[in-house]
Coordinates of C-alpha atoms in Angstrom, one line a residue:
X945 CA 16.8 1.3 -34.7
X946 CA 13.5 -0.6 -35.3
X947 CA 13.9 -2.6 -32.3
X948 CA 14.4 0.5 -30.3
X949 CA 11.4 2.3 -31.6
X950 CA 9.8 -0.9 -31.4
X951 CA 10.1 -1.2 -27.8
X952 CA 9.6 2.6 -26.8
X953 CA 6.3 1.7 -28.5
X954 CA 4.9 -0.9 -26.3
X955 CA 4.7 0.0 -23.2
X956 CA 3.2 -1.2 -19.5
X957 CA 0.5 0.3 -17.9
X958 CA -0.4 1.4 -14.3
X959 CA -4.3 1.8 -14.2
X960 CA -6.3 2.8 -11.2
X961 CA -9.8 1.3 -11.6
X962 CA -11.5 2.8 -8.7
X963 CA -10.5 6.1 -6.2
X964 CA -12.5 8.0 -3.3
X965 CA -12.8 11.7 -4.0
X966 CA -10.1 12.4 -1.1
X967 CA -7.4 10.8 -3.4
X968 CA -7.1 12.8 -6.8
X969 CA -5.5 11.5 -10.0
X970 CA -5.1 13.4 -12.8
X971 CA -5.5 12.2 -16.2
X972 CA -2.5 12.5 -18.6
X973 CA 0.3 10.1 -20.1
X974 CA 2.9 10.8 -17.5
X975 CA 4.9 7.6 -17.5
X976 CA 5.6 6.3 -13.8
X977 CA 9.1 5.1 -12.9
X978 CA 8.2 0.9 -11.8
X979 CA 10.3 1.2 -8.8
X980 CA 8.2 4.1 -7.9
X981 CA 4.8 2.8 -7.8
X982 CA 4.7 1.4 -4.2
X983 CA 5.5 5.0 -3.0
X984 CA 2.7 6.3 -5.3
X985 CA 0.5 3.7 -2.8
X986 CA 2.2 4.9 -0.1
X987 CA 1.4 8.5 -0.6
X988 CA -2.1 7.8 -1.3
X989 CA -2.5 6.8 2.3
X990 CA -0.6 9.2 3.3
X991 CA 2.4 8.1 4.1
X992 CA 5.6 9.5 3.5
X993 CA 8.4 8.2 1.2
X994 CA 12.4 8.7 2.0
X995 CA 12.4 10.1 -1.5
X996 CA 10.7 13.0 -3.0
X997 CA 7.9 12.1 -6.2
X998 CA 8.0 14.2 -8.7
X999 CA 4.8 12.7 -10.6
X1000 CA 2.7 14.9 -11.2
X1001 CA -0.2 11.8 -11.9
X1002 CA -0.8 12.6 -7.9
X1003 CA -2.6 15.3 -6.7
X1004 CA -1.9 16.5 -2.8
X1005 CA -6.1 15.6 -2.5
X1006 CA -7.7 15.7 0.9
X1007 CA -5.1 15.3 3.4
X1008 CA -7.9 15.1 6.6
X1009 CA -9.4 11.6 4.6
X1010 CA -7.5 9.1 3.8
X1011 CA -8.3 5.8 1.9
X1012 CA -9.0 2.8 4.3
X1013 CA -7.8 0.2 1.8
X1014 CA -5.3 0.3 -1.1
X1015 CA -5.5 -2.7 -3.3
X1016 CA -3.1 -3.3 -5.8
X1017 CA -2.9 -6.2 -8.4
X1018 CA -0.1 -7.1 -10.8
X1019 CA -0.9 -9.2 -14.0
X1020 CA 2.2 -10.3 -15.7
X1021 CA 2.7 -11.7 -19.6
X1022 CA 0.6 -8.6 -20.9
X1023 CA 1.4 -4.9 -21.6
X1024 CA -2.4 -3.4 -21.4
X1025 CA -5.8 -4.8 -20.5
X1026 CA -9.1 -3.5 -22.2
X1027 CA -10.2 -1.8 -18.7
X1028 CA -13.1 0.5 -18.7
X1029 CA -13.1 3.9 -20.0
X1030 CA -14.0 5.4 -16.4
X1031 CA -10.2 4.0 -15.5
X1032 CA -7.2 6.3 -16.1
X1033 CA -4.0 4.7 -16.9
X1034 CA -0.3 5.7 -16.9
X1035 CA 2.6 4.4 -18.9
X1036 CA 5.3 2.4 -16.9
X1037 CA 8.9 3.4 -17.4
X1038 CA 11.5 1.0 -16.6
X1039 CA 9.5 -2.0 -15.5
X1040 CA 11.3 -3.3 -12.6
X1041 CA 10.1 -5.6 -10.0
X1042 CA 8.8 -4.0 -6.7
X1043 CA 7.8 -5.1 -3.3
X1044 CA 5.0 -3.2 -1.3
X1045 CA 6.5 -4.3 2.0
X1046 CA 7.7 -0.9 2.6
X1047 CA 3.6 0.2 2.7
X1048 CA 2.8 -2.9 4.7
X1049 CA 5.5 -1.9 7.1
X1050 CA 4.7 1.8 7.4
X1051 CA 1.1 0.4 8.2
X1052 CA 2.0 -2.2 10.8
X1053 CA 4.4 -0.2 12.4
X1054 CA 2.1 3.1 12.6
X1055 CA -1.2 1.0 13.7
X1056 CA 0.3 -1.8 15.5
X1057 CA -2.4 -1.9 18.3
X1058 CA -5.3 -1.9 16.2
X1059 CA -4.0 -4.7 13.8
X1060 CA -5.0 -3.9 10.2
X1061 CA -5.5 -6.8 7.6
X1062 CA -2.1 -6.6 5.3
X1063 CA -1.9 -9.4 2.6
X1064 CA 0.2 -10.1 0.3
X1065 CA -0.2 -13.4 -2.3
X1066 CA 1.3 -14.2 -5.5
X1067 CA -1.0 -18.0 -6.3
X1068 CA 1.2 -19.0 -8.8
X1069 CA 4.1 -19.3 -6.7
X1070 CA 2.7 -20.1 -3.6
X1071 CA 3.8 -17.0 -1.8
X1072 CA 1.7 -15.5 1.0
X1073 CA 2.5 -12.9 3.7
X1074 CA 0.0 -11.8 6.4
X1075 CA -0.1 -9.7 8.9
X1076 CA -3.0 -8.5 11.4
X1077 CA -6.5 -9.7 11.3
X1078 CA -6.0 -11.0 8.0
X1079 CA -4.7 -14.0 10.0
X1080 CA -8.0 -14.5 11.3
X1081 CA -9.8 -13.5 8.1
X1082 CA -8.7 -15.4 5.3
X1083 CA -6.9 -18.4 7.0
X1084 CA -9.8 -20.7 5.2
X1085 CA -8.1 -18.6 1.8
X1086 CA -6.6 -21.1 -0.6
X1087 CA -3.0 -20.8 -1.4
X1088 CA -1.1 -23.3 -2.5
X1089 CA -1.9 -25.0 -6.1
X1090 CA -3.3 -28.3 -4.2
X1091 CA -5.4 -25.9 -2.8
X1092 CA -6.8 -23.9 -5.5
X1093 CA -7.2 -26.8 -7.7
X1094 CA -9.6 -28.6 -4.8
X1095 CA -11.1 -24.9 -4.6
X1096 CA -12.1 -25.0 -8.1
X1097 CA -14.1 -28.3 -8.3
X1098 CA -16.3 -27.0 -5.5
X1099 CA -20.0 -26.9 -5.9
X1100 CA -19.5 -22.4 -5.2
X1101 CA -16.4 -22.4 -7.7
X1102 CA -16.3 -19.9 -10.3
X1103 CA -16.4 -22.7 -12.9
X1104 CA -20.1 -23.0 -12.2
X1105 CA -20.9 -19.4 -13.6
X1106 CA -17.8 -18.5 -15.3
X1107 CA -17.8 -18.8 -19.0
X1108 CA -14.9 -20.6 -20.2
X1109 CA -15.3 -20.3 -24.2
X1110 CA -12.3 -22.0 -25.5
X1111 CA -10.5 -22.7 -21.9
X1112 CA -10.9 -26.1 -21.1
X1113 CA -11.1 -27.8 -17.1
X1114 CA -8.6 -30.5 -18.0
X1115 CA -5.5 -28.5 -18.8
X1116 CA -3.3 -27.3 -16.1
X1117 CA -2.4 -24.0 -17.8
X1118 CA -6.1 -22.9 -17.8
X1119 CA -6.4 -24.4 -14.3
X1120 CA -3.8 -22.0 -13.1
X1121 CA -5.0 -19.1 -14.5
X1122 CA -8.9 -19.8 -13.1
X1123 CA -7.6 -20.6 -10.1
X1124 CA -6.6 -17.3 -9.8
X1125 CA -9.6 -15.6 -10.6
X1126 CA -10.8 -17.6 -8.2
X1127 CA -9.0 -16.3 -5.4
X1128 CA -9.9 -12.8 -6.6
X1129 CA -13.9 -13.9 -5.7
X1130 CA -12.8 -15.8 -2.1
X1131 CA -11.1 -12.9 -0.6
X1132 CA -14.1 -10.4 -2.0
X1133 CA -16.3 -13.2 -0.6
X1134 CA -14.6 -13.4 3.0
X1135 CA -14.2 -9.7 3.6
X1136 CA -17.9 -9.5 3.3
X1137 CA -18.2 -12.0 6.0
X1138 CA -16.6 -9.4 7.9
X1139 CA -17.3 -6.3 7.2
X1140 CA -16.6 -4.9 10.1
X1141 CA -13.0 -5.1 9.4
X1142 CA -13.5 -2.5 6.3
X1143 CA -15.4 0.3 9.1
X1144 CA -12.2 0.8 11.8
X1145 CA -9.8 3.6 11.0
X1146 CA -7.0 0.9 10.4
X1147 CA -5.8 1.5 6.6
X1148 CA -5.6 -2.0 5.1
X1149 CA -3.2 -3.4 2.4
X1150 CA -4.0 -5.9 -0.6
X1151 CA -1.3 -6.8 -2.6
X1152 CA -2.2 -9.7 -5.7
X1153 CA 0.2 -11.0 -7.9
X1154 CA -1.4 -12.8 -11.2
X1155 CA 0.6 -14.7 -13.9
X1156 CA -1.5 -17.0 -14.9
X1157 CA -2.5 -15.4 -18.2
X1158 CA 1.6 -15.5 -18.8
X1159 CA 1.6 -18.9 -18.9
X1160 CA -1.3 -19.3 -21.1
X1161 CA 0.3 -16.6 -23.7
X1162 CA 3.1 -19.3 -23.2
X1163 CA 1.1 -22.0 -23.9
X1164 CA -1.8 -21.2 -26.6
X1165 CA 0.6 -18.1 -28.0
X1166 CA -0.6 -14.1 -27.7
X1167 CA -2.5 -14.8 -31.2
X1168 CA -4.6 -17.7 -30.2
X1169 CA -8.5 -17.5 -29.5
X1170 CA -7.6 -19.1 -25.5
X1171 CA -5.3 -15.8 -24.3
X1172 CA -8.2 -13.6 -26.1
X1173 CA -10.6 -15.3 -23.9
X1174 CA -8.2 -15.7 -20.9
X1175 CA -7.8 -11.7 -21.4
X1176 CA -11.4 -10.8 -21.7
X1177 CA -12.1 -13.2 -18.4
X1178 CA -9.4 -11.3 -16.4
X1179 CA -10.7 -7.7 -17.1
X1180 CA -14.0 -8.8 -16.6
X1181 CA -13.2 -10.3 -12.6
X1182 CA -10.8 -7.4 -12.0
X1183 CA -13.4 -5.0 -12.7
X1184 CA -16.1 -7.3 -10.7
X1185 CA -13.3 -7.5 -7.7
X1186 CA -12.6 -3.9 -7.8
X1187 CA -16.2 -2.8 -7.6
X1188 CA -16.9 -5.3 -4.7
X1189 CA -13.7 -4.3 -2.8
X1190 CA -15.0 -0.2 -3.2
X1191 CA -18.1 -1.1 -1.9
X1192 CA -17.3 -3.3 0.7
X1193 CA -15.2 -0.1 1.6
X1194 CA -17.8 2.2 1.4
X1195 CA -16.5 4.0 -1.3
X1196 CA -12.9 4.5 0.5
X1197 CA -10.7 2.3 -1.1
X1198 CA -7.9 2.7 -4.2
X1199 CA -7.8 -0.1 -6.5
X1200 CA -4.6 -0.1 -8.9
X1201 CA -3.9 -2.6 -11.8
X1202 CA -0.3 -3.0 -13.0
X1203 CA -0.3 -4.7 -16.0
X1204 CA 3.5 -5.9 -17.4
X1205 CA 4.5 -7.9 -20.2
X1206 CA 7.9 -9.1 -18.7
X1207 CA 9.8 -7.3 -15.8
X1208 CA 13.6 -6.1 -17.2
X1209 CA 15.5 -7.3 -13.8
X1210 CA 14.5 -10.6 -11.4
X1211 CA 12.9 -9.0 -8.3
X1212 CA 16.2 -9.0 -5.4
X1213 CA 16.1 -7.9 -1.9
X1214 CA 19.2 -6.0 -0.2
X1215 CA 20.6 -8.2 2.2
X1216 CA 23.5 -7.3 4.5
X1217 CA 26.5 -9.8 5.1
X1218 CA 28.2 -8.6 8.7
X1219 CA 31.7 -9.2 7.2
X1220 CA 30.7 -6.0 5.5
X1221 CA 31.3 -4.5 8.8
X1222 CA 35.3 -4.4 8.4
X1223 CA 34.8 -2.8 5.1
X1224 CA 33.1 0.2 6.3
X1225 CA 36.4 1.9 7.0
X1226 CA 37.4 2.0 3.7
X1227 CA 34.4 3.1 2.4
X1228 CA 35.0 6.5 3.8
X1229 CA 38.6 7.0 4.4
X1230 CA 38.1 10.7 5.4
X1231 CA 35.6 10.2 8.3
X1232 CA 32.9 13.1 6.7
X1233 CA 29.9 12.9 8.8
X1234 CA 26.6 11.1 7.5
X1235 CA 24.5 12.8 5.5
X1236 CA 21.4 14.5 7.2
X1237 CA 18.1 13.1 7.3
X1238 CA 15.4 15.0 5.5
X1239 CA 13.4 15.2 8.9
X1240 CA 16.4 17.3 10.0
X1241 CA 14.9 20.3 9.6
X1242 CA 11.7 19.2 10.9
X1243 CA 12.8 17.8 14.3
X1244 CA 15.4 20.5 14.7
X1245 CA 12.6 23.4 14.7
X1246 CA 10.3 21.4 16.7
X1247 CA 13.1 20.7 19.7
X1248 CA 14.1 25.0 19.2
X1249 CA 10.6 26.2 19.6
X1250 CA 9.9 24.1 22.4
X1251 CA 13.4 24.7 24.2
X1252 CA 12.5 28.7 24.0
X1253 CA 9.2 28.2 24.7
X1254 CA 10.2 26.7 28.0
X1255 CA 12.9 28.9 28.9
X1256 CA 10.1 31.9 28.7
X1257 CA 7.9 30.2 30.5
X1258 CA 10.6 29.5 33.6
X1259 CA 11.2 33.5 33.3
X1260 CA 7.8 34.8 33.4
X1261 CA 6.8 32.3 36.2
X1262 CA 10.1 32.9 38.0
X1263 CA 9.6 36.9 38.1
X1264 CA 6.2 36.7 38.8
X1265 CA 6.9 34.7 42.3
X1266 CA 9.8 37.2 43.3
X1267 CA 7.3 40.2 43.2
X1268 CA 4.2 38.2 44.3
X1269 CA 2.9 40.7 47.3
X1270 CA 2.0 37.3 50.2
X1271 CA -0.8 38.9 51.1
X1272 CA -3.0 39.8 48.4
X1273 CA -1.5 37.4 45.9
X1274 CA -1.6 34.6 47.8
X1275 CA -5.2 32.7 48.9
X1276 CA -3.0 30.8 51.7
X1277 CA -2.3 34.0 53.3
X1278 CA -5.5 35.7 52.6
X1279 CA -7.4 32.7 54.3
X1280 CA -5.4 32.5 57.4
X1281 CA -5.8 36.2 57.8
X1282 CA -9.4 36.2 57.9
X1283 CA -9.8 33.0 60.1
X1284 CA -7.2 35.3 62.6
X1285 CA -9.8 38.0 62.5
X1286 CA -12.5 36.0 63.0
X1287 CA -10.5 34.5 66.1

């Protein structure tokens, strides 16, 4: 029983740091399912989601304006950060991993032409996915640990103005988790190489995955005076990364901090074997049709309307040439008339 009411205690949080005024949520201690949360992103942007949300955290805000950038960074190996009180923050229930490729597909596939900057990095484990002109943008971007640990013993590191307190340069741990941080400042610091990228009507994507404070709770312990001042660091840059990525935005961009103490399941991605293709028989052994998709109705009145619409219009035009009087209705007739006259 104390375990129970122990855990239903402690709780993750979804914060949102910064918003435009077209995007409206609503303060209150509705918890957010974790699978859920790239749809919440989604519908910010206005996108739709194959499943209904029933959160009511979301207001339907201005549907003419949508945000031009969504930015969205997980911090794993702690429950809540000390944000600022301007933030609003929602409990997470049933933290599960998630993936926003669904938004960065939605994105490419809906603005394909115009090639919007998508990215997608976890440092820690080397993972990077991008799509667009983020390519172009950040290809000088550090990724793997190599990388960021050349990055941070640059002359314009954040070592240089960063203080460290009781982090030391010479342990890998602390390395990890600055070299983080440290990405945080580049990609602010290349997008405002090109800000031009930030003024098209192409939404863009920013997807961060940080866990190097995990590892220095794993290291120091969640007690020690290093993950206090590993803690107090991290708010600190998000809140410095979120302000420069709303103003390099112009005020149009959502920035979202997921904060998680340990995901309950190992992220896993539905895969499809093709030897699942002689099962599908048995799978429905009464052929029923499929189930209709929720743009049913949608597509159904759309093809109707249009249907009747052109069968009037066939009618009306038809009629009107059967009783057309040639030579008053028509200027062919009236012109050769009066060039016969004139003859």
């Amino acid at each position: 029983l104390l375990v129970c009411l122990f855990s239903g205690v402690r709780g993750d949080e979804f914060s949102i740091l910064r918003t435009p005024q077209s995007v409206v949520f609503r303060d209150g201690s509705w918890p957010i399912p974790g699978d859920r949360i790239p749809d919440v992103a989604a519908l910010s942007m206005g996108f739709s989601v194959e499943e209904d949300l029933s959160w009511p955290g979301l207001a339907v805000g201005d549907l003419f304006h949508r945000p031009r950038a969504t930015v969205l960074v997980t911090v794993k190996g702690v429950d809540k950060l000390t944000l600022p009180v301007k933030g609003i923050s929602y409990p997470i229930e049933n933290a599960v991993p998630f993936s926003m490729d669904s938004v960065a597909n939605a994105i490419h596939n809906l603005f394909s032409e115009e090639t919007p900057v998508v990215l997608q990095l976890a440092p820690s484990e080397e993972r990077v996915y991008m799509v667009g002109k983020a390519n172009s943008v950040f290809e000088d971007l550090s990724v793997t640990l190599r990388q960021l640990r050349n990055r941070l013993f640059q002359d314009n590191s954040i070592l240089s103005s960063l203080p460290l307190n009781s982090l030391s340069r010479n342990n890998e741990v602390d390395l990890l988790f600055l070299s983080e941080l440290q990405v945080l400042h580049d990609i602010a610091s290349l997008l405002s190489r090109h800000k031009h990228l930030a003024k098209d009507h192409s939404p863009d994507l920013y997807s961060l995955e940080l866990s190097g404070l995990e590892e220095v709770g794993k290291r120091y312990g969640e007690d020690s005076q290093q993950f206090k001042d590993a803690s107090q660091i991290l708010v600190d840059s998000l809140q410095k990364f979120a302000d420069d990525m709303y103003n390099l935005y112009s005020g149009n961009a959502v920035v979202e901090v997921v904060a998680v103490k340990t995901f309950n399941s190992p992220l896993t991605r539905k895969t499809r074997s093709i030897l699942q293709s002689s099962q599908s028989e048995s799978d429905n052994p009464y052929n029923l049709a499929y189930p209709y998709n929720y743009n049913y109705s949608v597509i159904f009145n759309i093809i109707l309307w249009m249907m009747i619409g052109l069968a009037l219009a066939v009618i009306v035009i038809s009629y009107n040439l059967w009783n057309m009087d040639p030579g008053y209705d028509s200027i062919i007739y009236r012109m050769t008339n009066q060039k016969i006259r004139m003859d």
